[in-house]
Short mmCIF file of C-alpha atoms in Angstrom, two decimals:
data_model
loop_
_atom_site.label_atom_id
_atom_site.label_comp_id
_atom_site.label_asym_id
_atom_site.label_seq_id
_atom_site.Cartn_x
_atom_site.Cartn_y
_atom_site.Cartn_z
CA MET A 1 -10.75 -1.75 35.25
CA ASN A 2 -10.51 -1.56 38.81
CA ARG A 3 -8.67 0.82 41.26
CA ASN A 4 -4.88 -1.11 40.93
CA GLU A 5 -5.13 -1.43 37.30
CA LYS A 6 -5.78 2.60 36.60
CA TYR A 7 -2.87 3.42 39.51
CA PHE A 8 -0.58 1.09 36.58
CA VAL A 9 -1.80 2.84 34.15
CA ALA A 10 -1.42 6.22 35.52
CA LEU A 11 1.82 5.23 36.70
CA ILE A 12 3.10 4.33 32.96
CA SER A 13 1.36 7.68 31.89
CA SER A 14 3.16 9.45 34.14
CA HIS A 15 6.85 7.69 32.84
CA LEU A 16 5.78 8.79 29.23
CA ASN A 17 4.92 12.51 30.16
CA ASN A 18 8.14 12.71 31.87
CA GLN A 19 6.21 13.79 35.33
CA PRO A 20 6.02 12.79 38.34
CA PRO A 21 3.84 9.79 39.26
CA PRO A 22 0.33 10.38 41.41
CA PRO A 23 0.23 9.87 44.83
CA PRO A 24 -1.41 6.10 45.39
CA GLU A 25 -4.87 5.30 46.93
CA ASN A 26 -5.35 2.46 48.79
CA THR A 27 -3.28 0.83 46.26
CA ASP A 28 -2.49 -3.12 46.66
CA TRP A 29 1.52 -2.93 45.49
CA GLU A 30 1.72 -6.62 45.40
CA GLU A 31 -0.73 -6.37 42.34
CA ILE A 32 1.07 -3.40 41.07
CA TYR A 33 4.15 -5.93 41.06
CA ARG A 34 2.13 -8.66 39.09
CA LEU A 35 0.65 -6.28 36.74
CA ALA A 36 4.17 -4.94 35.94
CA GLY A 37 5.53 -8.46 35.65
CA ILE A 38 2.63 -9.58 33.10
CA HIS A 39 3.23 -6.78 31.14
CA ASN A 40 7.20 -6.19 31.55
CA VAL A 41 7.33 -2.85 32.49
CA CYS A 42 8.66 -3.85 35.99
CA ALA A 43 11.81 -1.15 35.39
CA ILE A 44 9.21 1.82 34.27
CA ILE A 45 7.27 1.07 37.43
CA ALA A 46 10.09 0.88 39.79
CA ASN A 47 11.25 4.15 38.65
CA GLN A 48 8.06 5.84 39.41
CA ILE A 49 7.61 4.58 42.65
CA PHE A 50 10.90 5.75 43.71
CA MET A 51 9.59 9.39 42.91
CA LEU A 52 7.04 8.91 45.47
CA LYS A 53 7.65 10.26 48.96
CA PRO A 54 9.32 7.52 51.31
CA GLU A 55 5.75 7.17 52.99
CA GLU A 56 3.86 6.58 49.70
CA GLN A 57 6.28 3.72 48.66
CA PRO A 58 5.37 -0.01 49.09
CA ASN A 59 6.98 -1.90 52.09
CA ALA A 60 10.51 -2.56 52.24
CA GLU A 61 10.38 -6.47 50.63
CA THR A 62 8.17 -5.57 47.51
CA LEU A 63 10.11 -2.07 46.78
CA SER A 64 13.44 -4.50 46.87
CA LYS A 65 11.44 -6.53 44.29
CA PHE A 66 11.13 -3.57 42.07
CA ARG A 67 14.44 -2.55 42.57
CA GLN A 68 15.96 -5.77 41.42
CA GLN A 69 13.99 -5.85 38.51
CA MET A 70 15.27 -2.66 37.30
CA GLY A 71 18.58 -4.20 37.90
CA TYR A 72 17.75 -7.05 35.80
CA THR A 73 16.06 -4.80 32.96
CA VAL A 74 19.02 -2.38 32.83
CA ILE A 75 22.00 -5.49 32.52
CA ASP A 76 19.61 -7.09 29.81
CA SER A 77 19.26 -3.75 28.07
CA ASP A 78 23.36 -3.72 27.75
CA GLU A 79 23.30 -7.23 26.46
CA LYS A 80 20.96 -6.64 23.69
CA LYS A 81 23.04 -3.19 23.12
CA GLN A 82 26.14 -5.69 22.32
CA SER A 83 24.02 -8.26 20.42
CA ARG A 84 22.66 -5.36 17.97
CA ASP A 85 26.30 -3.76 17.65
CA TYR A 86 27.65 -8.03 16.85
CA ILE A 87 24.90 -7.99 14.39
CA ARG A 88 25.54 -4.35 12.62
CA LYS A 89 29.27 -5.47 12.16
CA LEU A 90 28.76 -9.23 11.45
CA PHE A 91 26.17 -8.27 8.62
CA THR A 92 28.06 -4.88 7.31
CA GLU A 93 31.54 -6.83 7.11
CA ASN A 94 29.54 -9.45 4.88
CA LYS A 95 28.17 -7.15 2.93
CA MET A 96 24.44 -8.02 3.86
CA GLU A 97 21.63 -5.85 4.03
CA TYR A 98 19.54 -5.54 6.85
CA MET A 99 16.91 -3.62 9.20
CA PHE A 100 16.24 -3.14 13.00
CA VAL A 101 12.70 -2.79 13.68
CA LYS A 102 10.23 -2.58 16.64
CA GLY A 103 11.82 -2.57 20.28
CA ALA A 104 15.57 -2.31 18.74
CA ILE A 105 14.33 1.33 17.48
CA LEU A 106 11.48 2.23 19.76
CA ARG A 107 13.94 2.20 22.91
CA ASN A 108 15.17 4.89 21.82
CA TYR A 109 12.08 7.33 22.20
CA TYR A 110 11.25 6.25 25.56
CA PRO A 111 12.48 9.00 28.51
CA VAL A 112 14.62 6.23 29.78
CA LYS A 113 15.76 4.14 26.71
CA ASP A 114 17.17 0.93 29.26
CA PHE A 115 13.63 0.34 30.95
CA ARG A 116 12.15 -0.06 27.35
CA THR A 117 12.07 -4.12 27.63
CA GLY A 118 11.81 -6.72 24.66
CA SER A 119 11.67 -10.66 24.63
CA ASP A 120 13.88 -10.40 21.31
CA THR A 121 15.47 -8.37 18.76
CA ASP A 122 14.13 -8.05 15.59
CA VAL A 123 16.12 -7.83 12.32
CA LEU A 124 14.86 -7.96 8.65
CA ILE A 125 17.05 -9.19 5.69
CA ARG A 126 16.19 -9.90 2.30
CA ASN A 127 14.73 -13.40 1.18
CA LYS A 128 17.28 -13.87 -1.37
CA ASP A 129 20.16 -13.74 1.70
CA MET A 130 18.44 -16.37 4.31
CA ASP A 131 20.58 -18.89 3.61
CA LYS A 132 23.70 -16.98 3.32
CA CYS A 133 22.55 -15.84 7.09
CA ARG A 134 21.95 -19.18 8.35
CA CYS A 135 25.31 -20.21 7.39
CA LEU A 136 26.93 -16.90 8.60
CA ILE A 137 25.58 -16.76 12.13
CA GLU A 138 26.03 -20.69 12.73
CA LYS A 139 30.00 -19.71 11.53
CA ALA A 140 30.07 -16.96 14.16
CA GLY A 141 28.92 -19.40 17.19
CA PHE A 142 24.86 -18.39 17.25
CA LYS A 143 22.77 -21.16 18.55
CA THR A 144 19.86 -21.47 16.23
CA GLU A 145 16.47 -23.35 16.93
CA ASN A 146 12.76 -23.56 16.08
CA SER A 147 13.69 -21.68 12.84
CA SER A 148 11.23 -21.65 9.76
CA ARG A 149 11.98 -20.55 5.88
CA ASN A 150 11.14 -17.05 6.37
CA VAL A 151 12.47 -16.53 10.50
CA ILE A 152 15.71 -17.64 11.71
CA SER A 153 15.39 -17.93 15.69
CA ALA A 154 19.28 -17.80 16.99
CA TYR A 155 20.90 -17.00 20.31
CA TYR A 156 23.62 -14.25 21.01
CA ASN A 157 24.94 -15.24 24.48
CA LYS A 158 21.75 -14.97 26.42
CA GLN A 159 20.22 -12.44 23.62
CA HIS A 160 17.29 -13.80 21.46
CA ILE A 161 17.72 -12.65 17.97
CA GLU A 162 14.76 -13.10 15.45
CA ILE A 163 16.13 -12.56 11.85
CA HIS A 164 13.23 -12.32 9.61
CA SER A 165 12.98 -12.58 5.72
CA ASP A 166 11.20 -9.72 4.12
CA LEU A 167 8.70 -12.19 3.36
CA ASP A 168 7.46 -12.78 6.49
CA TYR A 169 5.26 -9.64 6.99
CA ASP A 170 2.25 -8.66 8.99
CA ASN A 171 0.27 -7.51 6.01
CA PRO A 172 0.77 -7.18 2.24
CA PHE A 173 1.58 -4.18 2.08
CA PHE A 174 5.21 -4.39 3.75
CA GLN A 175 5.96 -7.03 1.14
CA ASN A 176 8.38 -4.29 -0.22
CA ILE A 177 9.60 -2.90 2.78
CA PHE A 178 13.38 -2.57 1.95
CA ASP A 179 12.35 -0.51 -1.08
CA MET A 180 10.43 1.85 1.24
CA CYS A 181 13.31 2.96 3.93
CA GLU A 182 16.41 4.75 3.75
CA ARG A 183 19.44 3.20 3.23
CA LYS A 184 23.05 3.92 5.42
CA GLY A 185 25.91 1.38 4.29
CA TYR A 186 24.18 -2.05 4.50
CA GLU A 187 21.94 -0.74 7.49
CA TYR A 188 18.22 0.19 6.02
CA ILE A 189 16.69 2.85 8.34
CA ILE A 190 12.65 2.85 8.54
CA GLY A 191 10.57 6.09 8.80
CA ASP A 192 8.62 6.89 11.69
CA GLN A 193 5.12 6.83 10.11
CA LEU A 194 6.15 3.40 8.50
CA HIS A 195 7.16 1.71 11.62
CA LEU A 196 3.89 3.11 13.13
CA LEU A 197 1.74 1.25 10.68
CA TYR A 198 4.56 -1.97 11.02
CA VAL A 199 3.95 -1.44 14.69
CA MET A 200 0.15 -1.37 14.17
CA CYS A 201 -0.10 -4.47 11.93
CA HIS A 202 2.05 -6.34 14.32
CA ILE A 203 -0.17 -5.61 17.37
CA ILE A 204 -3.28 -6.76 14.85
CA LYS A 205 -1.26 -9.87 14.35
CA HIS A 206 -0.88 -10.41 18.30
CA PHE A 207 -4.43 -9.76 18.70
CA ASN A 208 -5.29 -12.82 15.97
CA MET A 209 -3.17 -14.99 17.99
CA CYS A 210 -3.55 -14.41 21.69
CA GLY A 211 -3.48 -10.26 22.61
CA ALA A 212 -1.82 -7.55 23.23
CA GLY A 213 -0.06 -5.93 26.38
CA ILE A 214 -0.04 -2.51 27.41
CA LYS A 215 3.69 -2.20 26.51
CA MET A 216 2.85 -2.35 22.56
CA PHE A 217 0.64 0.73 23.23
CA MET A 218 3.23 2.28 24.74
CA ASP A 219 5.21 1.81 21.64
CA ILE A 220 2.40 3.47 19.48
CA ASP A 221 2.65 6.69 22.03
CA VAL A 222 6.38 6.92 22.12
CA LEU A 223 6.65 6.87 18.46
CA ILE A 224 4.27 9.73 17.94
CA ARG A 225 5.62 11.89 20.52
CA HIS A 226 9.03 11.28 18.33
CA MET A 227 7.21 12.56 15.21
CA GLU A 228 8.04 16.10 14.29
CA ASN A 229 4.61 16.78 12.65
CA PHE A 230 2.47 13.63 13.02
CA ASP A 231 -0.92 14.24 10.90
CA TYR A 232 -3.80 12.15 12.19
CA ASN A 233 -5.90 12.46 8.62
CA ASP A 234 -2.85 11.33 6.19
CA PHE A 235 -1.99 8.26 8.53
CA MET A 236 -5.51 7.27 8.73
CA GLU A 237 -5.57 7.50 5.12
CA GLN A 238 -2.96 4.93 5.15
CA CYS A 239 -4.39 2.72 7.37
CA ARG A 240 -8.03 2.64 4.95
CA ASP A 241 -5.44 1.77 2.08
CA ILE A 242 -4.06 -1.44 4.20
CA ARG A 243 -7.42 -2.13 5.94
CA ILE A 244 -6.48 -1.46 9.25
CA GLU A 245 -8.22 1.82 9.78
CA THR A 246 -10.69 0.58 12.21
CA PHE A 247 -8.01 -0.72 14.66
CA ALA A 248 -5.89 2.23 14.01
CA ARG A 249 -8.59 4.77 15.07
CA ALA A 250 -9.30 2.77 18.42
CA SER A 251 -5.84 2.27 19.18
CA LEU A 252 -4.96 6.16 18.51
CA ALA A 253 -7.97 6.87 20.79
CA LEU A 254 -6.76 4.40 23.87
CA CYS A 255 -3.34 5.81 23.78
CA ALA A 256 -4.76 9.64 24.20
CA TYR A 257 -7.21 8.17 26.65
CA TRP A 258 -4.57 6.38 28.86
CA PHE A 259 -1.12 8.51 28.15
CA GLY A 260 -2.56 11.61 26.65
CA THR A 261 -0.57 10.85 23.91
CA PRO A 262 -0.51 14.17 21.64
CA VAL A 263 -2.73 12.90 18.59
CA ASN A 264 -6.66 14.27 17.85
CA THR A 265 -8.71 11.18 17.55
CA ASP A 266 -12.24 11.16 16.56
CA ILE A 267 -13.51 8.45 18.73
CA ASP A 268 -13.89 9.37 22.52
CA LEU A 269 -13.34 6.90 25.06
CA ASN A 270 -14.80 8.75 27.84
CA ASN A 271 -18.16 8.25 26.14
CA ASP A 272 -17.91 5.43 24.27
CA THR A 273 -17.53 2.89 27.23
CA LYS A 274 -18.61 -0.32 25.19
CA LEU A 275 -15.35 -0.14 23.34
CA ARG A 276 -13.29 1.29 26.29
CA ASN A 277 -14.19 -1.42 28.21
CA LEU A 278 -13.38 -4.25 25.78
CA PHE A 279 -10.23 -2.64 25.10
CA GLU A 280 -9.04 -2.27 28.58
CA THR A 281 -9.93 -5.59 30.28
CA GLU A 282 -8.51 -7.91 27.51
CA ILE A 283 -5.24 -5.69 27.54
CA MET A 284 -4.97 -5.77 31.25
CA LYS A 285 -5.45 -9.35 31.91
CA SER A 286 -3.37 -10.26 28.71
CA GLY A 287 -0.05 -9.80 29.59
CA ASN A 288 2.46 -9.06 27.26
CA PHE A 289 1.68 -11.21 24.35
CA GLY A 290 -1.80 -12.34 25.63
CA PHE A 291 -0.71 -15.64 27.10
CA ASN A 292 -1.31 -14.62 30.53
CA ALA A 293 -4.99 -15.44 29.44
CA ARG A 294 -4.90 -17.29 26.35
CA ASP A 295 -3.67 -19.87 24.42
CA LEU A 296 -3.25 -21.66 21.11
CA GLY A 297 -6.79 -23.03 21.51
CA ASP A 298 -8.37 -19.78 22.08
CA TYR A 299 -6.61 -18.97 18.53
CA TYR A 300 -8.08 -21.84 16.94
CA ILE A 301 -11.44 -20.97 18.20
CA ASN A 302 -11.60 -18.05 17.06
CA LYS A 303 -10.97 -19.06 13.71
CA GLY A 304 -13.92 -21.65 14.34
CA MET A 305 -16.28 -19.22 15.38
CA GLY A 306 -15.96 -17.10 12.56
CA SER A 307 -18.60 -14.03 12.19
CA SER A 308 -20.94 -15.83 14.35
CA GLY A 309 -18.76 -15.03 17.26
CA LYS A 310 -20.75 -17.87 19.36
CA ASN A 311 -18.24 -20.68 20.72
CA GLY A 312 -20.44 -24.03 20.63
CA LEU A 313 -19.90 -27.70 19.13
CA PHE A 314 -19.81 -26.53 15.60
CA SER A 315 -16.91 -23.68 16.56
CA LYS A 316 -15.06 -26.11 17.97
CA LEU A 317 -14.99 -28.81 15.21
CA ARG A 318 -14.06 -25.76 12.73
CA ALA A 319 -11.19 -25.26 15.35
CA LEU A 320 -10.18 -28.67 15.47
CA ILE A 321 -10.21 -28.58 11.39
CA ALA A 322 -8.43 -25.44 11.16
CA LEU A 323 -5.97 -27.13 13.32
CA LEU A 324 -5.40 -29.97 11.27
CA PHE A 325 -5.54 -28.01 7.80
CA PRO A 326 -3.12 -25.03 8.28
CA GLU A 327 -3.21 -21.92 5.85
CA LYS A 328 -0.87 -22.43 2.71
CA ARG A 329 0.96 -19.46 3.85
CA TYR A 330 1.80 -21.09 7.08
CA LEU A 331 2.93 -24.85 5.51
CA MET A 332 5.44 -22.78 3.19
CA ASN A 333 6.63 -20.67 5.84
CA GLN A 334 7.41 -23.88 7.94
CA TYR A 335 8.82 -25.75 5.05
CA ALA A 336 11.06 -24.80 2.84
CA TYR A 337 10.75 -27.25 -0.07
CA THR A 338 7.16 -25.77 -0.66
CA GLN A 339 8.78 -22.08 -1.80
CA ARG A 340 10.10 -23.11 -4.94
CA ARG A 341 8.01 -26.32 -5.21
CA PRO A 342 4.38 -25.59 -4.17
CA TYR A 343 3.25 -29.02 -5.69
CA LEU A 344 4.75 -30.59 -2.27
CA LEU A 345 2.25 -28.66 -0.03
CA PRO A 346 0.45 -32.08 0.41
CA LEU A 347 3.66 -33.67 1.82
CA ALA A 348 4.28 -30.55 3.82
CA TRP A 349 0.78 -31.14 5.42
CA VAL A 350 1.55 -34.69 6.25
CA ASN A 351 5.08 -33.53 7.73
CA ARG A 352 3.25 -31.19 9.85
CA LEU A 353 1.02 -33.69 11.12
CA PHE A 354 4.01 -35.98 11.51
CA ASP A 355 5.90 -33.34 13.84
CA ALA A 356 2.67 -32.99 15.83
CA VAL A 357 2.56 -36.51 16.68
CA LEU A 358 6.04 -37.44 17.13
CA LYS A 359 7.90 -34.04 17.91
CA ARG A 360 5.33 -31.83 19.56
CA LYS A 361 3.06 -34.74 21.02
CA GLU A 362 2.38 -32.81 24.38
CA HIS A 363 2.17 -29.35 22.26
CA SER A 364 -0.53 -30.75 20.16
CA LYS A 365 -2.50 -32.46 22.90
CA ASN A 366 -2.57 -29.06 25.45
CA THR A 367 -3.70 -27.23 22.04
CA VAL A 368 -6.83 -30.06 21.15
CA ARG A 369 -7.33 -30.09 25.02
CA SER A 370 -8.07 -26.12 25.01
CA ILE A 371 -10.03 -25.87 21.83
CA LEU A 372 -12.36 -28.68 23.82
CA SER A 373 -12.28 -26.62 27.13
CA LYS A 374 -12.99 -23.27 25.87
CA GLY A 375 -16.15 -21.48 27.09
CA ASP A 376 -17.98 -18.02 27.21
CA GLU A 377 -14.58 -16.25 27.76
CA THR A 378 -13.92 -16.36 24.17
CA GLU A 379 -16.94 -14.85 22.97
CA GLN A 380 -16.13 -11.70 24.95
CA TYR A 381 -12.37 -11.85 23.23
CA LYS A 382 -14.30 -12.13 19.73
CA LYS A 383 -16.66 -8.94 20.40
CA LEU A 384 -13.38 -7.25 20.91
CA LEU A 385 -11.92 -8.19 17.67
CA THR A 386 -15.25 -7.42 15.53
CA GLU A 387 -15.17 -4.02 17.35
CA LEU A 388 -11.84 -3.29 15.92
CA ASP A 389 -12.74 -5.07 12.61
CA ILE A 390 -9.66 -7.65 13.26
CA GLN A 391 -10.32 -10.47 10.38
#
């Protein structure tokens, strides 16, 4: 990492540790503002900057931009709370079981909960209630768009709500997630260690797509700090069982290295500079969900490269085939009629081809163009995925 990236991480670390920030040294504040923006942590960075001595702070114009973003974040946090309260009321009154995950819960563990940003609010419901839920929220005035069989993408006022079926999981371990959680009325509460596993699997999903930003690792940190007794070995045993052990070990080591997360890891990133440099470089340039550095073309190229890790003509051809012939699970998630009638999968493939050509023409063109234009940088990213044992 360069000087500015290191100071950016240091500001975040000081916030997570409830400590005053270190003084800046030849810091480019516009670059800090850019990093804060692409990682969606402007309010946290602003909060730490305001703790600095006046002579250490950025100029008035840059300081004003940070202050403005902090205000926007607080307003957005209040709107998210209103949307969560409304969902609780709506689902409870209609006797529908539900569970909040990720940001809606994790925000409560941050030093200033209103500063934990999120692009949406994630809610899980039982698969049997998906049709009931669609009718319920549309009747309640939610706007829905780009939904699939297992995900309802809805808007309450300005807030994006993603309602997931319990069949929409990032790891098969979670296929019966409601049975693993405590019930309070119609709401289910996910335990901290189970939530940490859930977060880890979700980060892996993002790495498999385009990448993950620093905020996802901040979530790991606050979760562990929130736990009364985090047992590293017990957690690793769970990770081994669901085949994410390598990634989990590296991620906890990174959190300990960056934030001083209170966990005794068995990887020392002070010495393992190869892994540290791969990890840090990719996370810093990725932005919040990786789209700052990559796009769907990278996702398909990664599939095309396979275990070889080489991006050549054959990897591009395999990437195009992966784009043209998606996995069975993808089709079943996108097209509801295949859930009970798997023999209609060929029709779903034709359906998807039709949508790609007529409905998402420009998007499809851009993805193909991206696949054909990818160069050596994709091999660097593949090296990281290989190091982390992400398939």
